[in-house]
Tab-separated table of C-alpha atoms in Angstrom:
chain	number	residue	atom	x	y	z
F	62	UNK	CA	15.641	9.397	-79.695
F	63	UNK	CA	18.228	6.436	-80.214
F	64	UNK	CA	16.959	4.995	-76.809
F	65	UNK	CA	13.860	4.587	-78.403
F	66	UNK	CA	15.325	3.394	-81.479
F	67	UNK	CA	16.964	1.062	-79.799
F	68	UNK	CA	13.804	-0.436	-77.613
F	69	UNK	CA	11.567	-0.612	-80.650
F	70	UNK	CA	14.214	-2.485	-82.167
F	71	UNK	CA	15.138	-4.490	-79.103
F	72	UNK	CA	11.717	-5.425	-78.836
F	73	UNK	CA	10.460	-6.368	-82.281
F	74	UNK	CA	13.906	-8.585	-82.683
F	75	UNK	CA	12.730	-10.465	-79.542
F	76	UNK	CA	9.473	-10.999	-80.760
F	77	UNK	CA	10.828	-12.220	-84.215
F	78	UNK	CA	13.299	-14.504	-82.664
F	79	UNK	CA	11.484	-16.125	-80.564
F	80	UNK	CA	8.737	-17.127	-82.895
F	81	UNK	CA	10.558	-18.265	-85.044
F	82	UNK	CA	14.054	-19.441	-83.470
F	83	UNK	CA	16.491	-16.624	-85.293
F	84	UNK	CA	17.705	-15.254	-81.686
F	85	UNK	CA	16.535	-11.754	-82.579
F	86	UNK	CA	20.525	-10.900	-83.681
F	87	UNK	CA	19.531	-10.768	-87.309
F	88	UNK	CA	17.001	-8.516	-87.119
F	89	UNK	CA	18.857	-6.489	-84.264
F	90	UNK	CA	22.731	-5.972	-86.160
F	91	UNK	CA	20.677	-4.412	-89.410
F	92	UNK	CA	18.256	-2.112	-87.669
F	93	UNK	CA	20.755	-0.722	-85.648
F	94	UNK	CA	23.572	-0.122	-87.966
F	95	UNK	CA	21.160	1.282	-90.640
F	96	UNK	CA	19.746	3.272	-87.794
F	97	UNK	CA	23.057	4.228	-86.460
F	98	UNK	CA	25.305	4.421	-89.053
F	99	UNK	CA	23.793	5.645	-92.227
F	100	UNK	CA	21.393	7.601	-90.453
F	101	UNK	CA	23.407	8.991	-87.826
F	102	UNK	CA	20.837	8.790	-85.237
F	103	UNK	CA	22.390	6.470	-82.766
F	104	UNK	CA	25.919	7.969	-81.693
F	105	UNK	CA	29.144	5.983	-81.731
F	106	UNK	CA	28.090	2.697	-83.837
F	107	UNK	CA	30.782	0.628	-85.142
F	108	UNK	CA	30.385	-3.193	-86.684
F	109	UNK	CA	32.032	-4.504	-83.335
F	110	UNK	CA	29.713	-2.158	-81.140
F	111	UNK	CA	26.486	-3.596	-82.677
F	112	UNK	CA	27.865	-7.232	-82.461
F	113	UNK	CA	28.551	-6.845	-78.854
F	114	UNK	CA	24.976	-5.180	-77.966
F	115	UNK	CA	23.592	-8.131	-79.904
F	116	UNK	CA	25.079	-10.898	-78.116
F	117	UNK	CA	24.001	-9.440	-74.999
F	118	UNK	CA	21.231	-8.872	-75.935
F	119	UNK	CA	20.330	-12.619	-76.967
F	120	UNK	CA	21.408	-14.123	-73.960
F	121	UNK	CA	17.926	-12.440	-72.191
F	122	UNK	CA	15.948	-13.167	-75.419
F	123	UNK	CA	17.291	-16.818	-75.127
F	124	UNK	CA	16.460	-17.246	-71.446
F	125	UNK	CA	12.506	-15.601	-71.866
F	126	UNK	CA	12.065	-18.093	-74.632
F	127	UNK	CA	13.968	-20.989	-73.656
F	128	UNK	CA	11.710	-20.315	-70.199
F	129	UNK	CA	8.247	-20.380	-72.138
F	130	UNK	CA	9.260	-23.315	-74.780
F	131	UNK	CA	9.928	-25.395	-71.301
F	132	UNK	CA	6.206	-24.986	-70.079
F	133	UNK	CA	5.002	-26.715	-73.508
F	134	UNK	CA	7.826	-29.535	-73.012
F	135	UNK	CA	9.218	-28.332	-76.692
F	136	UNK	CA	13.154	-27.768	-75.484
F	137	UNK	CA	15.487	-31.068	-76.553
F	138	UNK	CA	17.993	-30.372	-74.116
F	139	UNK	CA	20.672	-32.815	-75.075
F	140	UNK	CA	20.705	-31.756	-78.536
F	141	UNK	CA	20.866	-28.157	-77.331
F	142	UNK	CA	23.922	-28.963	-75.099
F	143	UNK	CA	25.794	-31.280	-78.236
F	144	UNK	CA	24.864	-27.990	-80.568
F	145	UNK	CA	26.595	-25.887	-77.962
F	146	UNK	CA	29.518	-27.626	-77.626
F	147	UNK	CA	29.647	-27.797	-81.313
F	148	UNK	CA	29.471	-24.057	-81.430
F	149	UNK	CA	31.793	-23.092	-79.048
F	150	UNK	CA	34.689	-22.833	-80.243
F	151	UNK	CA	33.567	-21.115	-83.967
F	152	UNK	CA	31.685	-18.500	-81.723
F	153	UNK	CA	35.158	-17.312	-80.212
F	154	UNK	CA	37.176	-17.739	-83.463
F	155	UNK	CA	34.235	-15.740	-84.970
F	156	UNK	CA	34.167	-12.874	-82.255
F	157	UNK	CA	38.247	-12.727	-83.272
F	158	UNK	CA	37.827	-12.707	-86.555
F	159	UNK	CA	34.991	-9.891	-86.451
F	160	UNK	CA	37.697	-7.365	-84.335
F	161	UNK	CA	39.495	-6.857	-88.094
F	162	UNK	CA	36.548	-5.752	-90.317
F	163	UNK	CA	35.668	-2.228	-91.689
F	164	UNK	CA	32.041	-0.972	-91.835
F	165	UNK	CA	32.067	-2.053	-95.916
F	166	UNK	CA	33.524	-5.238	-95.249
F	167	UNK	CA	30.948	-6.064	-92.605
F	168	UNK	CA	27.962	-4.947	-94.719
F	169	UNK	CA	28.772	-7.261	-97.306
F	170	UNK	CA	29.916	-10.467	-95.405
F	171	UNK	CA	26.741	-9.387	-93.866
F	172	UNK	CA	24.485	-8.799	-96.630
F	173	UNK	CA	25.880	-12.080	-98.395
F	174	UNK	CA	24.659	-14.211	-95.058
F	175	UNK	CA	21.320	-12.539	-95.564
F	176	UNK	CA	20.548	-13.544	-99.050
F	177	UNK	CA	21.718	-17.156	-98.137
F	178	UNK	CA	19.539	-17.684	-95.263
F	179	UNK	CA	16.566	-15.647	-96.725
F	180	UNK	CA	16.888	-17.663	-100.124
F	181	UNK	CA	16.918	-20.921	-97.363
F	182	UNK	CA	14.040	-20.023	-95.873
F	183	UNK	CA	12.568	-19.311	-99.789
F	184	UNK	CA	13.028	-22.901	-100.677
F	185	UNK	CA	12.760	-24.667	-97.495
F	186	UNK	CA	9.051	-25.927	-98.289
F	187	UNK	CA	10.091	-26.861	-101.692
F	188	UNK	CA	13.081	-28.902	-100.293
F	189	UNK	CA	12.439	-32.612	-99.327
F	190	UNK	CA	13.662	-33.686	-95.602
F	191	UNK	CA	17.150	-35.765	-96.105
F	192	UNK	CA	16.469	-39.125	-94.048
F	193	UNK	CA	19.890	-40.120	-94.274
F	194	UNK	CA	20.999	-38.047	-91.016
F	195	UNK	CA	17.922	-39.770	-89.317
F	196	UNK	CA	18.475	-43.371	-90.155
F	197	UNK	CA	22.492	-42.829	-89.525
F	198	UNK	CA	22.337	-41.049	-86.399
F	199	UNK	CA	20.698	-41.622	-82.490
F	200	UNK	CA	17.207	-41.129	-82.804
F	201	UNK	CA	14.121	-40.015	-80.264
F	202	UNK	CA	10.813	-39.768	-80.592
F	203	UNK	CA	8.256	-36.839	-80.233
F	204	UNK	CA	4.554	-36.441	-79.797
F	205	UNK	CA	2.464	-33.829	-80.147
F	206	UNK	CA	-0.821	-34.871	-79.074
F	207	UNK	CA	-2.132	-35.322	-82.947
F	208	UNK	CA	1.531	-36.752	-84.578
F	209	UNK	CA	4.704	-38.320	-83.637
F	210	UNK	CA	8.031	-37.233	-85.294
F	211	UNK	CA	11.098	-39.392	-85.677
F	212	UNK	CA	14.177	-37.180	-85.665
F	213	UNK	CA	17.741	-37.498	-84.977
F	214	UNK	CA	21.973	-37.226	-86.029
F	215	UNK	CA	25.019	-38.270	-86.063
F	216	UNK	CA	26.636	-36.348	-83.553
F	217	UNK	CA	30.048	-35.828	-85.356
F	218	UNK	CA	28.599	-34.005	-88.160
F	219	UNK	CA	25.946	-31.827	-85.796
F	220	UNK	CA	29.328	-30.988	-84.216
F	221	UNK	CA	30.688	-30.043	-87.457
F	222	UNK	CA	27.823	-28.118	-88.689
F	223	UNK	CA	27.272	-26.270	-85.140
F	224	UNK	CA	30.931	-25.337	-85.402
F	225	UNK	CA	30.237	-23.109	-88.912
F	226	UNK	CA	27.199	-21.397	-86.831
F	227	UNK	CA	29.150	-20.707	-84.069
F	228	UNK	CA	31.466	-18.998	-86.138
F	229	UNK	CA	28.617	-16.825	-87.656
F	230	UNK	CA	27.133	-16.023	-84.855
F	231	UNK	CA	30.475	-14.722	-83.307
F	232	UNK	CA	31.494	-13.130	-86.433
F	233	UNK	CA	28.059	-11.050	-87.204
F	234	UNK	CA	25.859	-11.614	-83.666
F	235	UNK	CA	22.926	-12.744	-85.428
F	236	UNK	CA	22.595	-16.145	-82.532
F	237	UNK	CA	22.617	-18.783	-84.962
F	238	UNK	CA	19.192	-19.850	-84.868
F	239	UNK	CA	18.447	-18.588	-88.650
F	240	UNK	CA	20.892	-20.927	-89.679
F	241	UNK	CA	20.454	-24.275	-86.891
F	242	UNK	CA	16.312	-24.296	-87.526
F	243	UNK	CA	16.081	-24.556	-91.577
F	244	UNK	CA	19.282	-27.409	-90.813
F	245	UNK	CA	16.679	-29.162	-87.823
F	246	UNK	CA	14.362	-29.113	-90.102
F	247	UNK	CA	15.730	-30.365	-92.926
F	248	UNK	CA	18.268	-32.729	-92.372
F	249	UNK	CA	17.446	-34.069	-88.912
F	250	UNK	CA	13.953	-33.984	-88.936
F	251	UNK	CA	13.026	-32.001	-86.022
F	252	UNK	CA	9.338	-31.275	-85.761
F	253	UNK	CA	9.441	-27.037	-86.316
F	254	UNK	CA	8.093	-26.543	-82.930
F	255	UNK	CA	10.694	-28.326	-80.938
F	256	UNK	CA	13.447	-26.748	-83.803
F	257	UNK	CA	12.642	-23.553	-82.585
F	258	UNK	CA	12.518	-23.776	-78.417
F	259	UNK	CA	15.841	-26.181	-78.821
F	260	UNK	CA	17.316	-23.588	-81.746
F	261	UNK	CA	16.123	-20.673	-78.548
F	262	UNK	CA	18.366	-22.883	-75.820
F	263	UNK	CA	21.306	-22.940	-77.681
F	264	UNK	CA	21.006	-19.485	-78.705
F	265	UNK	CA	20.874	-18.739	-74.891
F	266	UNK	CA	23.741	-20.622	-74.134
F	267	UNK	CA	25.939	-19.782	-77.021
F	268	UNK	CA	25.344	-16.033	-76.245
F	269	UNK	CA	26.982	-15.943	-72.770
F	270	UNK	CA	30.017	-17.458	-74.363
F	271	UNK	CA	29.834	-15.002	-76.894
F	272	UNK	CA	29.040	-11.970	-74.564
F	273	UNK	CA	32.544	-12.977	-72.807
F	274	UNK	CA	34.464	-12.730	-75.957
F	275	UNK	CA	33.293	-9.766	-76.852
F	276	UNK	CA	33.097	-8.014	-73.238
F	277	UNK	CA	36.778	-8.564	-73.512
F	278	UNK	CA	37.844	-7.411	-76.518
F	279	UNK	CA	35.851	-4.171	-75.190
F	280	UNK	CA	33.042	-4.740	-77.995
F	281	UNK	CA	30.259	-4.018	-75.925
F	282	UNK	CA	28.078	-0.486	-75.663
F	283	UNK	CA	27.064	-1.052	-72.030
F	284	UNK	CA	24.766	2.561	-72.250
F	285	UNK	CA	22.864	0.923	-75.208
F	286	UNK	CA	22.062	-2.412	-73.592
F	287	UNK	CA	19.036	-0.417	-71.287
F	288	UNK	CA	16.832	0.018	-73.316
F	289	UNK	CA	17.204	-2.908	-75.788
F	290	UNK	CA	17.750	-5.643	-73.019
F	291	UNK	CA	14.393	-5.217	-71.466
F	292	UNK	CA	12.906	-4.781	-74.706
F	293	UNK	CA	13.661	-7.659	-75.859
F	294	UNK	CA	12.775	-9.652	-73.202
F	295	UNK	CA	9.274	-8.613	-73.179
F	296	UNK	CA	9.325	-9.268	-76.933
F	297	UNK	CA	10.964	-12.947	-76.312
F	298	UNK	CA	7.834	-13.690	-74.346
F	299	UNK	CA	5.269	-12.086	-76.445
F	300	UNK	CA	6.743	-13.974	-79.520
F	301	UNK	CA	6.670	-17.556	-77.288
F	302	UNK	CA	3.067	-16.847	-77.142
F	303	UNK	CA	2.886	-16.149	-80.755
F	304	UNK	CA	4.147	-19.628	-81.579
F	305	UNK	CA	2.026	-21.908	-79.348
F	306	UNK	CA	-1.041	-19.735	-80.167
F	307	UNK	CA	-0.875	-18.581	-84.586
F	308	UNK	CA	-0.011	-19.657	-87.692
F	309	UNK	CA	3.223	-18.229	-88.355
F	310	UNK	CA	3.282	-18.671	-92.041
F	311	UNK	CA	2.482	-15.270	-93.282
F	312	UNK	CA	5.487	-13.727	-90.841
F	313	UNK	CA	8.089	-16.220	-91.625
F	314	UNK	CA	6.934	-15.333	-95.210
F	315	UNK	CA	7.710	-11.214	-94.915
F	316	UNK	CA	10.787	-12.458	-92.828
F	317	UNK	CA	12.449	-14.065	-95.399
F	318	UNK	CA	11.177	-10.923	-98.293
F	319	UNK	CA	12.730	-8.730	-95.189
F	320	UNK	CA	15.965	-10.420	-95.196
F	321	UNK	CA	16.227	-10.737	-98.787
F	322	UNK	CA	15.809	-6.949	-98.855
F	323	UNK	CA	18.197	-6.131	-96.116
F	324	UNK	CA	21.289	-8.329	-97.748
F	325	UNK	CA	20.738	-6.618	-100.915
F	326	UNK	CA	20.885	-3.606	-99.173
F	327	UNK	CA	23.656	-4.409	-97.127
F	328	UNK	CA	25.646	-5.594	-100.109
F	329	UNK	CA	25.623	-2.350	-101.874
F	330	UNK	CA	26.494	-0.536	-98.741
F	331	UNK	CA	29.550	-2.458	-98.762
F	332	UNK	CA	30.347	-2.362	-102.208
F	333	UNK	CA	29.485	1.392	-102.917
């Protein structure tokens, strides 16, 4: 039963992820700790455990997507490596940090993340694009066939900003992407397609730097990681598809009413 849990979960966080740059994480680390620990029907869960399956985890749902977003020339690989960089070392200070919380404190940490990105992703239509990142940073050029899109940054503060995900994504495994995309977006003017197959490269690269950090600190439920890793890789590419091929409004809408539910939720698991 929890291997199937656990590959229905594995693959709709892949398919998620990838169609909409989260890295899967944040719809993986919820499912299976409400799965596993409140329901008791995945054995042996812990905060650290799920954290660990997650980052492994993304690493394959990073590659399949990072793989498909290449065919349709939509992966800005030197902003994916800067982002990286940036993220580097707040993904190991994260991963640290993470070894010290409780069940309650996680869920609410947690469940406070959620109702910030979900009330991001609210208002993120309603928000006008800042141009001042643009017009003080390096900027390139992107065509789509119909429309070109002038984006760019300065790279000290994409360091800075890469170093807070970093530290989220080590801290709760959730990849980073929820929070990098809505910032492409918005501040440096990334058209959404290439936001989400760059947001999928970093999340690929970030992960294996992650997966070390917690592979050593022992964080990692190797067992668990059959069913899910496969999963999600099929997902990855089904959700890759997705993106080139539908409108994605109506799931990034029940995304962010799904994450909005899930932090509340999480919240008052922590508190109560």
């Amino acid at each position: 039963m929890e291997w199937l849990i656990l590959a229905v979960s594995g693959l709709f966080s892949g398919i998620v992820g990838a169609l909409v740059g989260l890295g899967g994480g944040v719809i993986l680390v919820p499912a299976t700790l409400f799965f596993g620990a409140t329901l008791g029907l995945i054995p042996n869960i812990t905060p650290q455990s799920v954290v660990g399956l997650s980052v492994i985890m993304m690493i394959f749902t990073g590659l399949s997507s990072t793989l498909s977003y290449m065919k349709t020339k939509t992966v800005d690989f030197r902003s994916g490596f800067i982002f990286f960089i940036g993220s580097i070392p707040g993904t190991i200070l994260g991963a640290f940090v993470n070894k010290g919380l409780d069940l309650p404190s996680f869920n609410l940490y947690f469940g406070i993340l959620l109702v910030i990105l979900s009330t991001l992703l609210l208002v993120r239509d309603r928000l006008k694009p800042v141009r001042w990142f643009v017009e003080n940073g390096k900027k390139k050029t992107f065509y789509d066939g119909n429309k070109s899109y002038v984006y760019g940054y300065p790279i000290w503060f994409a360091l800075l900003l890469t170093f807070g995900v970093g530290f989220a994504s080590g801290l709760f495994g959730i990849g980073g992407g929820s929070i990098i995309v809505p910032a492409m977006i918005l501040l440096f003017l990334f058209p959404p397609h290439v936001a989400v197959g760059t947001s999928m490269f970093m999340v690929f690269l970030s992960a294996m730097v992650n997966s070390v950090t917690h592979i050593s600190l022992g964080n990692v439920p190797w067992l668990y990681t059959i069913p899910v890793i496969p999963a999600a890789y099929i997902g990855a590419k089904i959700g890759a598809k997705l993106n080139k091929k539908l409108n994605s409004d109506t799931l990034v809408l029940a995304l962010r009413i799904v994450l909005l539910l899930l932090g509340i939720r999480s919240i008052l698991d922590g508190l109560l």
